[in-house]
């Protein structure tokens, strides 16, 4: 069945006749817009012309005022913000996946097996992605985190998830505070010889030293470099930065906040304003350091990284909420009465499989007052094929930037690289729209389905993975 609404009549009376009600495109539109942020966030990793970096950020030293402005904007609004958004939507999609299989009558044990196989397959795809193209791959990070979290938490009560969200937030906040205090203490009280040794160590092992190895070497040696870098970073990220946003995505999906944004308009507005506000304010200190206004100690350029990462989780949630509100507006749906927050322990007496998929769907679905336009359909098509679109970015950016390709990454500054990244994201829109129009899944989604689901998935052929 085609999930798109029927076109509006060419001469509709006023007020406009409602378009056939369907599920909200908010999750798909959010994923489509997220991929623009991912492209912009990742492109600096390809700039291999220098091993220098602006602090602990991936940015190369600015070559002019435009680079500085772009780096400041990215530090405030993109760096450490796009990845938590990706993780939240990844977690949201895990619940959607389990819910859709449960609605088909699948055994809960089979669903968990499928999730586990899906994550192992993602880990393999992440390994190949890192080795062949991009060492900053995040598929492996989320796959590892998903394997652990599904095993440990997927059927737990929402109260348990909220407790762990609180615990993880406190731990990250303590880490941010201790990092700032440690950096300040070192710069003020450490002996000069200690500071000198630490500065030398940061120069040899800073964030910029990986880029020339990954993209400035011939292709075959660079495969080994990228793979070793990915193997070192992935487990750390899976333990430290991925669990909190994934659990937040689960909680949001259990309440269908993006599936049914018309029932959560007030909540979405609050999360968008507060989350983005916290995220942008939290990025200002590191942005000032990147701009040279407030330089960080050379021995402790990491002192603000934890703060930027923590506030980035809030910003990712704010972006997800803002994208949900945008999709609601594009669809022209009328808000409904705000859904109340679930009572504490409301799912305590449910079976684990029932807890995992959350509340029942809203039967009072407001109709669309306008048909989706080309831009909305293209964004949703990219979002429905987010895995293919993510890999597509690396498939273009790596040969454009690396020395074994066009080699542009050896000469470009931040502003030019960001422009190329946005063009690559824009190129994915018509491709995804073409696949949507022809009823085809993304190639990576089709491969993932074949690798993980097999005969267990009795769903009819559709465009989504």
CSV table of C-alpha atoms in Angstrom, one decimal:
chain,number,residue,atom,x,y,z
A,1,UNK,CA,0.0,0.0,0.0
A,2,UNK,CA,1.4,3.4,-1.0
A,3,UNK,CA,2.0,5.4,2.2
A,4,UNK,CA,1.9,8.8,0.4
A,5,UNK,CA,-1.4,10.8,0.6
A,6,UNK,CA,-3.5,11.2,-2.5
A,7,UNK,CA,-2.9,14.5,-4.3
A,8,UNK,CA,-5.1,17.4,-3.5
A,9,UNK,CA,-7.7,18.3,-6.2
A,10,UNK,CA,-6.7,21.0,-8.5
A,11,UNK,CA,-9.6,23.2,-7.6
A,12,UNK,CA,-10.3,22.5,-4.0
A,13,UNK,CA,-12.9,24.6,-2.2
A,14,UNK,CA,-12.0,26.7,0.8
A,15,UNK,CA,-11.3,25.5,3.3
A,16,UNK,CA,-9.0,22.9,1.7
A,17,UNK,CA,-10.3,19.4,1.8
A,18,UNK,CA,-8.4,17.2,4.1
A,19,UNK,CA,-5.9,14.8,2.6
A,20,UNK,CA,-6.2,11.2,3.5
A,21,UNK,CA,-4.6,10.7,7.0
A,22,UNK,CA,-1.5,8.7,7.2
A,23,UNK,CA,1.4,8.2,9.6
A,24,UNK,CA,3.5,11.3,10.2
A,25,UNK,CA,6.6,11.8,8.2
A,26,UNK,CA,8.3,13.5,11.1
A,27,UNK,CA,10.7,10.7,11.9
A,28,UNK,CA,11.7,10.4,8.2
A,29,UNK,CA,12.0,14.1,7.7
A,30,UNK,CA,14.1,14.4,10.9
A,31,UNK,CA,16.5,11.7,9.6
A,32,UNK,CA,16.7,13.4,6.2
A,33,UNK,CA,17.7,16.8,7.8
A,34,UNK,CA,20.0,15.0,10.2
A,35,UNK,CA,22.1,13.7,7.3
A,36,UNK,CA,22.8,17.3,6.3
A,37,UNK,CA,24.3,17.9,9.7
A,38,UNK,CA,26.2,14.6,9.5
A,39,UNK,CA,27.8,15.5,6.2
A,40,UNK,CA,28.9,18.9,7.5
A,41,UNK,CA,30.2,17.4,10.8
A,42,UNK,CA,32.2,14.7,9.0
A,43,UNK,CA,33.8,16.6,6.2
A,44,UNK,CA,36.6,18.1,8.4
A,45,UNK,CA,37.9,14.6,9.0
A,46,UNK,CA,39.0,14.5,5.4
A,47,UNK,CA,41.2,17.6,5.5
A,48,UNK,CA,44.5,15.9,5.6
A,49,UNK,CA,46.8,18.7,4.4
A,50,UNK,CA,47.9,19.5,8.0
A,51,UNK,CA,48.2,17.5,11.2
A,52,UNK,CA,47.3,20.6,13.2
A,53,UNK,CA,43.9,21.0,14.8
A,54,UNK,CA,42.0,23.7,16.5
A,55,UNK,CA,42.1,22.3,20.1
A,56,UNK,CA,40.4,18.9,20.3
A,57,UNK,CA,38.0,19.7,17.5
A,58,UNK,CA,38.4,18.1,14.0
A,59,UNK,CA,38.9,21.5,12.5
A,60,UNK,CA,42.1,22.5,10.7
A,61,UNK,CA,43.5,26.0,11.5
A,62,UNK,CA,41.4,28.6,9.8
A,63,UNK,CA,42.9,30.2,6.6
A,64,UNK,CA,40.8,33.3,6.8
A,65,UNK,CA,37.8,35.1,8.4
A,66,UNK,CA,35.3,32.9,6.5
A,67,UNK,CA,36.8,29.7,7.8
A,68,UNK,CA,36.7,31.1,11.4
A,69,UNK,CA,33.1,32.1,11.1
A,70,UNK,CA,32.2,28.6,9.7
A,71,UNK,CA,34.2,26.9,12.4
A,72,UNK,CA,32.5,28.9,15.2
A,73,UNK,CA,29.0,28.1,13.8
A,74,UNK,CA,29.9,24.4,13.5
A,75,UNK,CA,31.3,24.2,17.0
A,76,UNK,CA,28.2,25.8,18.5
A,77,UNK,CA,25.6,24.1,16.3
A,78,UNK,CA,27.0,21.0,14.6
A,79,UNK,CA,30.0,19.4,16.3
A,80,UNK,CA,29.0,16.9,19.0
A,81,UNK,CA,25.4,17.7,18.1
A,82,UNK,CA,24.7,15.8,14.9
A,83,UNK,CA,26.0,12.5,16.3
A,84,UNK,CA,23.7,12.5,19.4
A,85,UNK,CA,20.8,13.3,17.1
A,86,UNK,CA,21.8,10.3,14.9
A,87,UNK,CA,22.0,8.1,18.0
A,88,UNK,CA,18.5,9.2,19.3
A,89,UNK,CA,16.9,8.5,15.9
A,90,UNK,CA,18.8,5.2,15.8
A,91,UNK,CA,17.3,4.3,19.2
A,92,UNK,CA,13.9,5.6,18.0
A,93,UNK,CA,14.1,3.4,15.0
A,94,UNK,CA,14.9,0.3,17.1
A,95,UNK,CA,11.5,0.7,18.9
A,96,UNK,CA,9.7,1.3,15.6
A,97,UNK,CA,11.3,-1.9,14.2
A,98,UNK,CA,10.2,-4.0,17.2
A,99,UNK,CA,6.7,-2.5,17.2
A,100,UNK,CA,6.2,-3.2,13.5
A,101,UNK,CA,7.2,-6.8,13.9
A,102,UNK,CA,5.0,-7.2,17.0
A,103,UNK,CA,2.1,-5.8,15.1
A,104,UNK,CA,2.6,-8.6,12.5
A,105,UNK,CA,2.3,-11.2,15.3
A,106,UNK,CA,6.0,-12.2,15.5
A,107,UNK,CA,7.2,-13.9,18.6
A,108,UNK,CA,9.1,-11.5,20.9
A,109,UNK,CA,12.1,-13.8,21.0
A,110,UNK,CA,12.3,-13.8,17.2
A,111,UNK,CA,12.2,-10.0,17.3
A,112,UNK,CA,15.1,-9.7,19.7
A,113,UNK,CA,17.0,-12.2,17.6
A,114,UNK,CA,16.4,-10.0,14.6
A,115,UNK,CA,17.6,-7.0,16.4
A,116,UNK,CA,20.7,-8.8,17.5
A,117,UNK,CA,21.5,-10.0,14.0
A,118,UNK,CA,20.8,-6.5,12.7
A,119,UNK,CA,23.3,-5.0,15.0
A,120,UNK,CA,26.0,-7.6,14.2
A,121,UNK,CA,25.4,-6.9,10.5
A,122,UNK,CA,25.7,-3.1,11.2
A,123,UNK,CA,29.0,-3.7,13.0
A,124,UNK,CA,30.3,-5.6,9.9
A,125,UNK,CA,29.1,-2.8,7.6
A,126,UNK,CA,30.8,-0.3,9.9
A,127,UNK,CA,34.1,-2.1,9.7
A,128,UNK,CA,33.9,-2.2,5.9
A,129,UNK,CA,32.9,1.4,5.8
A,130,UNK,CA,35.8,2.5,8.0
A,131,UNK,CA,38.4,0.4,6.2
A,132,UNK,CA,37.4,1.3,2.7
A,133,UNK,CA,36.2,5.0,3.1
A,134,UNK,CA,35.8,6.8,6.4
A,135,UNK,CA,37.5,6.0,9.7
A,136,UNK,CA,35.0,8.2,11.6
A,137,UNK,CA,32.2,5.7,11.0
A,138,UNK,CA,29.5,5.6,13.6
A,139,UNK,CA,27.7,2.5,12.4
A,140,UNK,CA,30.0,0.3,14.5
A,141,UNK,CA,29.6,2.5,17.6
A,142,UNK,CA,25.8,2.3,17.5
A,143,UNK,CA,25.9,-1.4,16.6
A,144,UNK,CA,28.0,-2.2,19.7
A,145,UNK,CA,25.9,0.0,21.9
A,146,UNK,CA,22.7,-1.6,20.5
A,147,UNK,CA,24.0,-5.1,21.2
A,148,UNK,CA,24.6,-4.3,24.8
A,149,UNK,CA,21.6,-2.1,25.5
A,150,UNK,CA,19.0,-4.4,23.8
A,151,UNK,CA,20.3,-7.3,25.9
A,152,UNK,CA,20.3,-5.3,29.1
A,153,UNK,CA,17.5,-2.8,28.9
A,154,UNK,CA,15.1,-3.2,25.9
A,155,UNK,CA,12.3,-4.9,27.9
A,156,UNK,CA,12.8,-2.9,31.1
A,157,UNK,CA,10.2,-0.4,32.4
A,158,UNK,CA,10.3,3.2,31.3
A,159,UNK,CA,11.0,4.1,34.9
A,160,UNK,CA,14.2,2.1,34.8
A,161,UNK,CA,15.2,3.7,31.6
A,162,UNK,CA,14.6,7.2,33.1
A,163,UNK,CA,16.7,6.3,36.1
A,164,UNK,CA,19.6,5.2,33.9
A,165,UNK,CA,19.2,8.4,31.8
A,166,UNK,CA,19.6,10.4,35.0
A,167,UNK,CA,22.6,8.4,36.1
A,168,UNK,CA,24.4,8.7,32.8
A,169,UNK,CA,23.6,12.4,32.6
A,170,UNK,CA,25.1,12.9,36.1
A,171,UNK,CA,28.2,10.9,35.2
A,172,UNK,CA,28.7,13.0,32.0
A,173,UNK,CA,28.2,16.2,33.9
A,174,UNK,CA,30.7,15.1,36.5
A,175,UNK,CA,33.2,14.3,33.7
A,176,UNK,CA,32.7,17.7,32.2
A,177,UNK,CA,33.2,19.4,35.5
A,178,UNK,CA,36.3,17.4,36.4
A,179,UNK,CA,37.8,18.0,32.9
A,180,UNK,CA,37.4,21.8,33.3
A,181,UNK,CA,38.9,21.7,36.8
A,182,UNK,CA,41.7,19.4,35.8
A,183,UNK,CA,42.7,21.5,32.8
A,184,UNK,CA,42.6,24.7,34.9
A,185,UNK,CA,44.6,23.1,37.7
A,186,UNK,CA,47.3,21.8,35.3
A,187,UNK,CA,47.7,25.1,33.6
A,188,UNK,CA,48.0,27.0,36.9
A,189,UNK,CA,50.0,24.7,39.1
A,190,UNK,CA,51.8,22.0,37.0
A,191,UNK,CA,55.6,22.4,36.8
A,192,UNK,CA,56.9,23.7,33.4
A,193,UNK,CA,58.6,20.4,32.6
A,194,UNK,CA,55.3,18.5,33.0
A,195,UNK,CA,53.4,21.0,30.9
A,196,UNK,CA,56.1,20.7,28.2
A,197,UNK,CA,55.8,16.9,28.1
A,198,UNK,CA,52.0,17.1,27.9
A,199,UNK,CA,52.1,19.7,25.1
A,200,UNK,CA,54.5,17.4,23.2
A,201,UNK,CA,52.2,14.5,23.7
A,202,UNK,CA,49.2,16.4,22.5
A,203,UNK,CA,51.1,17.5,19.4
A,204,UNK,CA,52.0,13.9,18.6
A,205,UNK,CA,48.7,12.3,19.4
A,206,UNK,CA,46.2,15.1,18.7
A,207,UNK,CA,43.0,14.8,16.7
A,208,UNK,CA,44.7,16.1,13.5
A,209,UNK,CA,47.4,13.4,13.3
A,210,UNK,CA,45.0,10.8,12.1
A,211,UNK,CA,43.9,12.7,8.9
A,212,UNK,CA,47.2,12.5,7.0
A,213,UNK,CA,47.5,8.8,7.7
A,214,UNK,CA,43.9,8.1,6.7
A,215,UNK,CA,43.8,10.2,3.5
A,216,UNK,CA,47.3,11.4,2.7
A,217,UNK,CA,48.7,8.0,2.1
A,218,UNK,CA,48.3,5.6,-0.9
A,219,UNK,CA,45.0,3.7,-0.8
A,220,UNK,CA,46.1,0.2,0.4
A,221,UNK,CA,48.2,1.5,3.3
A,222,UNK,CA,45.5,3.9,4.3
A,223,UNK,CA,43.0,1.0,4.6
A,224,UNK,CA,45.1,-0.3,7.5
A,225,UNK,CA,45.4,3.1,9.1
A,226,UNK,CA,41.6,3.7,8.9
A,227,UNK,CA,40.8,0.3,10.3
A,228,UNK,CA,43.1,0.6,13.2
A,229,UNK,CA,41.8,4.1,14.1
A,230,UNK,CA,38.2,2.9,13.9
A,231,UNK,CA,39.0,-0.2,16.1
A,232,UNK,CA,40.5,2.1,18.7
A,233,UNK,CA,37.7,4.7,18.7
A,234,UNK,CA,34.6,2.6,18.3
A,235,UNK,CA,34.5,0.7,21.6
A,236,UNK,CA,35.2,3.9,23.6
A,237,UNK,CA,32.4,5.8,21.9
A,238,UNK,CA,30.0,2.9,22.3
A,239,UNK,CA,30.5,2.9,26.1
A,240,UNK,CA,30.7,6.7,26.7
A,241,UNK,CA,28.7,8.8,24.2
A,242,UNK,CA,26.2,6.4,22.6
A,243,UNK,CA,24.1,5.0,25.5
A,244,UNK,CA,22.4,8.2,26.7
A,245,UNK,CA,21.0,9.4,23.4
A,246,UNK,CA,19.9,5.9,22.4
A,247,UNK,CA,18.0,5.5,25.7
A,248,UNK,CA,16.4,8.9,25.1
A,249,UNK,CA,15.3,7.7,21.7
A,250,UNK,CA,13.7,4.6,23.2
A,251,UNK,CA,11.7,6.7,25.7
A,252,UNK,CA,10.5,9.1,23.0
A,253,UNK,CA,9.6,6.2,20.7
A,254,UNK,CA,7.6,4.4,23.4
A,255,UNK,CA,5.4,7.5,23.7
A,256,UNK,CA,5.3,7.9,19.8
A,257,UNK,CA,6.4,11.5,20.1
A,258,UNK,CA,7.7,11.8,16.5
A,259,UNK,CA,5.2,9.3,15.1
A,260,UNK,CA,2.3,11.4,16.5
A,261,UNK,CA,3.7,14.9,16.9
A,262,UNK,CA,0.1,16.4,17.0
A,263,UNK,CA,-0.3,14.9,20.5
A,264,UNK,CA,3.0,16.3,21.8
A,265,UNK,CA,3.2,19.8,20.4
A,266,UNK,CA,3.8,21.5,23.8
A,267,UNK,CA,6.5,18.9,24.8
A,268,UNK,CA,8.2,19.3,21.4
A,269,UNK,CA,8.2,23.1,21.7
A,270,UNK,CA,9.7,22.9,25.2
A,271,UNK,CA,12.4,20.4,24.2
A,272,UNK,CA,13.3,22.3,21.0
A,273,UNK,CA,13.7,25.6,22.9
A,274,UNK,CA,15.4,24.3,26.0
A,275,UNK,CA,17.5,21.6,24.2
A,276,UNK,CA,18.8,23.8,21.4
A,277,UNK,CA,19.4,26.7,23.9
A,278,UNK,CA,21.5,24.5,26.2
A,279,UNK,CA,23.3,23.0,23.3
A,280,UNK,CA,24.3,26.3,21.6
A,281,UNK,CA,25.3,27.9,24.9
A,282,UNK,CA,27.3,24.9,25.8
A,283,UNK,CA,29.2,25.1,22.5
A,284,UNK,CA,30.1,28.8,23.0
A,285,UNK,CA,33.2,28.3,25.2
A,286,UNK,CA,34.9,25.9,22.7
A,287,UNK,CA,33.8,28.1,19.9
A,288,UNK,CA,35.6,31.0,21.5
A,289,UNK,CA,38.7,28.8,21.9
A,290,UNK,CA,38.5,27.8,18.2
A,291,UNK,CA,38.3,31.5,17.2
A,292,UNK,CA,41.3,32.3,19.3
A,293,UNK,CA,39.3,34.6,21.6
A,294,UNK,CA,39.8,32.3,24.7
A,295,UNK,CA,42.7,30.0,23.9
A,296,UNK,CA,42.9,26.8,25.8
A,297,UNK,CA,46.1,25.6,27.5
A,298,UNK,CA,48.3,23.7,25.0
A,299,UNK,CA,48.7,20.9,27.5
A,300,UNK,CA,44.9,20.6,28.1
A,301,UNK,CA,43.0,21.3,24.9
A,302,UNK,CA,40.6,18.6,26.0
A,303,UNK,CA,39.2,20.5,29.0
A,304,UNK,CA,36.0,21.6,27.2
A,305,UNK,CA,35.3,18.5,25.1
A,306,UNK,CA,33.2,16.8,27.8
A,307,UNK,CA,31.1,19.9,28.3
A,308,UNK,CA,30.5,20.3,24.5
A,309,UNK,CA,29.6,16.6,24.3
A,310,UNK,CA,27.1,16.7,27.2
A,311,UNK,CA,25.3,19.8,26.0
A,312,UNK,CA,25.4,18.2,22.5
A,313,UNK,CA,23.0,15.5,23.7
A,314,UNK,CA,20.5,18.2,24.8
A,315,UNK,CA,21.0,19.9,21.4
A,316,UNK,CA,20.4,16.7,19.5
A,317,UNK,CA,17.1,16.2,21.4
A,318,UNK,CA,16.2,19.8,20.6
A,319,UNK,CA,16.9,19.3,16.9
A,320,UNK,CA,14.8,16.2,16.8
A,321,UNK,CA,11.9,18.1,18.4
A,322,UNK,CA,12.3,21.0,16.0
A,323,UNK,CA,12.3,18.6,13.0
A,324,UNK,CA,9.1,17.0,14.4
A,325,UNK,CA,7.4,20.4,14.6
A,326,UNK,CA,8.5,21.3,11.1
A,327,UNK,CA,7.1,18.1,9.7
A,328,UNK,CA,3.8,18.7,11.5
A,329,UNK,CA,3.6,22.2,9.9
A,330,UNK,CA,4.5,20.9,6.5
A,331,UNK,CA,1.8,18.3,6.7
A,332,UNK,CA,-0.8,20.9,7.8
A,333,UNK,CA,-2.1,18.7,10.7
A,334,UNK,CA,-4.0,20.3,13.5
A,335,UNK,CA,-2.6,19.7,17.0
A,336,UNK,CA,-4.7,17.5,19.3
A,337,UNK,CA,-5.1,17.6,23.1
A,338,UNK,CA,-1.7,17.2,24.6
A,339,UNK,CA,-1.0,13.6,25.6
A,340,UNK,CA,-0.3,13.4,29.4
A,341,UNK,CA,3.0,12.1,30.6
A,342,UNK,CA,2.7,8.4,31.6
A,343,UNK,CA,2.3,7.7,35.3
A,344,UNK,CA,5.4,6.3,37.0
A,345,UNK,CA,5.3,2.6,36.9
A,346,UNK,CA,2.5,2.6,34.3
A,347,UNK,CA,4.1,-0.3,32.4
A,348,UNK,CA,5.3,-2.2,35.4
A,349,UNK,CA,2.7,-5.0,35.0
A,350,UNK,CA,3.3,-5.4,31.3
A,351,UNK,CA,5.3,-8.1,29.7
A,352,UNK,CA,8.8,-7.0,28.6
A,353,UNK,CA,7.9,-7.2,24.9
A,354,UNK,CA,4.9,-4.9,25.6
A,355,UNK,CA,7.0,-2.4,27.5
A,356,UNK,CA,9.5,-2.3,24.7
A,357,UNK,CA,7.1,-1.1,22.0
A,358,UNK,CA,5.3,1.5,24.2
A,359,UNK,CA,1.8,2.9,24.0
A,360,UNK,CA,-0.9,2.1,21.5
A,361,UNK,CA,-1.3,4.2,18.4
A,362,UNK,CA,-3.6,7.2,18.5
A,363,UNK,CA,-6.9,6.5,16.7
A,364,UNK,CA,-7.8,10.2,16.4
A,365,UNK,CA,-5.3,11.0,13.7
A,366,UNK,CA,-5.7,14.5,12.3
A,367,UNK,CA,-5.9,14.6,8.5
A,368,UNK,CA,-3.3,16.4,6.4
A,369,UNK,CA,-4.5,19.7,5.2
A,370,UNK,CA,-1.9,19.8,2.4
A,371,UNK,CA,-0.2,17.2,0.3
A,372,UNK,CA,3.6,16.9,0.9
A,373,UNK,CA,5.7,18.9,-1.5
A,374,UNK,CA,8.7,17.8,-3.5
A,375,UNK,CA,11.1,19.0,-0.8
A,376,UNK,CA,9.2,17.2,2.0
A,377,UNK,CA,8.9,14.0,0.0
A,378,UNK,CA,12.7,14.1,-0.9
A,379,UNK,CA,13.7,14.6,2.7
A,380,UNK,CA,11.4,11.8,3.8
A,381,UNK,CA,12.8,9.6,1.1
A,382,UNK,CA,16.4,10.3,2.3
A,383,UNK,CA,15.3,9.6,5.9
A,384,UNK,CA,13.7,6.3,4.9
A,385,UNK,CA,17.0,5.3,3.3
A,386,UNK,CA,19.3,6.9,5.9
A,387,UNK,CA,21.8,4.1,5.9
A,388,UNK,CA,22.3,4.3,2.2
A,389,UNK,CA,22.4,8.1,2.3
A,390,UNK,CA,25.0,8.0,5.0
A,391,UNK,CA,27.3,5.6,3.1
A,392,UNK,CA,26.7,7.6,-0.1
A,393,UNK,CA,28.3,10.7,1.5
A,394,UNK,CA,31.5,8.7,2.2
A,395,UNK,CA,31.4,7.2,-1.3
A,396,UNK,CA,31.6,10.7,-2.8
A,397,UNK,CA,33.6,12.6,-0.1
A,398,UNK,CA,36.5,10.1,0.3
A,399,UNK,CA,37.6,10.0,-3.4
A,400,UNK,CA,37.0,13.8,-3.7
A,401,UNK,CA,39.1,14.6,-0.7
A,402,UNK,CA,41.8,11.8,-0.4
A,403,UNK,CA,45.2,11.9,-2.0
A,404,UNK,CA,44.4,8.7,-3.9
A,405,UNK,CA,41.4,10.5,-5.5
A,406,UNK,CA,41.1,14.2,-6.5
A,407,UNK,CA,43.2,15.2,-3.4
A,408,UNK,CA,41.1,18.3,-2.5
A,409,UNK,CA,41.4,17.6,1.2
A,410,UNK,CA,45.0,18.5,1.1
A,411,UNK,CA,44.3,22.1,0.1
A,412,UNK,CA,40.8,23.1,1.1
A,413,UNK,CA,39.8,25.1,4.2
A,414,UNK,CA,36.8,24.5,6.4
A,415,UNK,CA,34.3,26.8,4.5
A,416,UNK,CA,35.0,25.2,1.1
A,417,UNK,CA,34.9,21.7,2.5
A,418,UNK,CA,31.5,22.4,4.2
A,419,UNK,CA,30.2,23.7,0.9
A,420,UNK,CA,31.2,20.4,-0.8
A,421,UNK,CA,29.6,18.4,2.0
A,422,UNK,CA,26.3,20.2,1.5
A,423,UNK,CA,26.4,19.6,-2.2
A,424,UNK,CA,26.9,15.9,-1.6
A,425,UNK,CA,23.9,15.9,0.7
A,426,UNK,CA,21.8,17.7,-1.8
A,427,UNK,CA,22.9,15.1,-4.5
A,428,UNK,CA,21.4,12.4,-2.3
A,429,UNK,CA,17.9,14.0,-2.4
A,430,UNK,CA,17.0,13.3,-6.0
A,431,UNK,CA,18.5,9.9,-5.9
A,432,UNK,CA,16.4,8.9,-2.8
A,433,UNK,CA,13.3,10.5,-4.4
A,434,UNK,CA,13.9,8.4,-7.6
A,435,UNK,CA,14.1,5.2,-5.5
A,436,UNK,CA,10.9,6.3,-3.7
A,437,UNK,CA,9.1,6.9,-6.9
A,438,UNK,CA,10.1,3.5,-8.2
A,439,UNK,CA,9.2,1.7,-5.0
A,440,UNK,CA,12.7,0.6,-4.2
A,441,UNK,CA,14.6,0.4,-0.9
A,442,UNK,CA,18.0,1.9,-0.5
A,443,UNK,CA,20.7,-0.6,-1.5
A,444,UNK,CA,22.2,-0.6,2.0
A,445,UNK,CA,18.8,-1.2,3.6
A,446,UNK,CA,18.2,-4.0,1.2
A,447,UNK,CA,21.5,-5.6,2.0
A,448,UNK,CA,21.0,-5.1,5.7
A,449,UNK,CA,17.6,-6.8,5.4
A,450,UNK,CA,19.1,-9.7,3.5
A,451,UNK,CA,21.9,-10.1,6.1
A,452,UNK,CA,19.8,-10.0,9.1
A,453,UNK,CA,16.1,-10.9,8.6
A,454,UNK,CA,16.0,-13.6,6.0
A,455,UNK,CA,12.9,-15.9,6.3
A,456,UNK,CA,12.0,-14.5,9.7
A,457,UNK,CA,10.6,-11.4,8.2
A,458,UNK,CA,7.2,-12.1,6.6
A,459,UNK,CA,6.6,-8.5,5.7
A,460,UNK,CA,5.6,-7.7,2.1
A,461,UNK,CA,8.0,-5.8,0.0
A,462,UNK,CA,8.0,-2.2,0.9
A,463,UNK,CA,10.3,0.8,0.5
A,464,UNK,CA,11.5,0.8,4.1
A,465,UNK,CA,14.0,-1.4,5.8
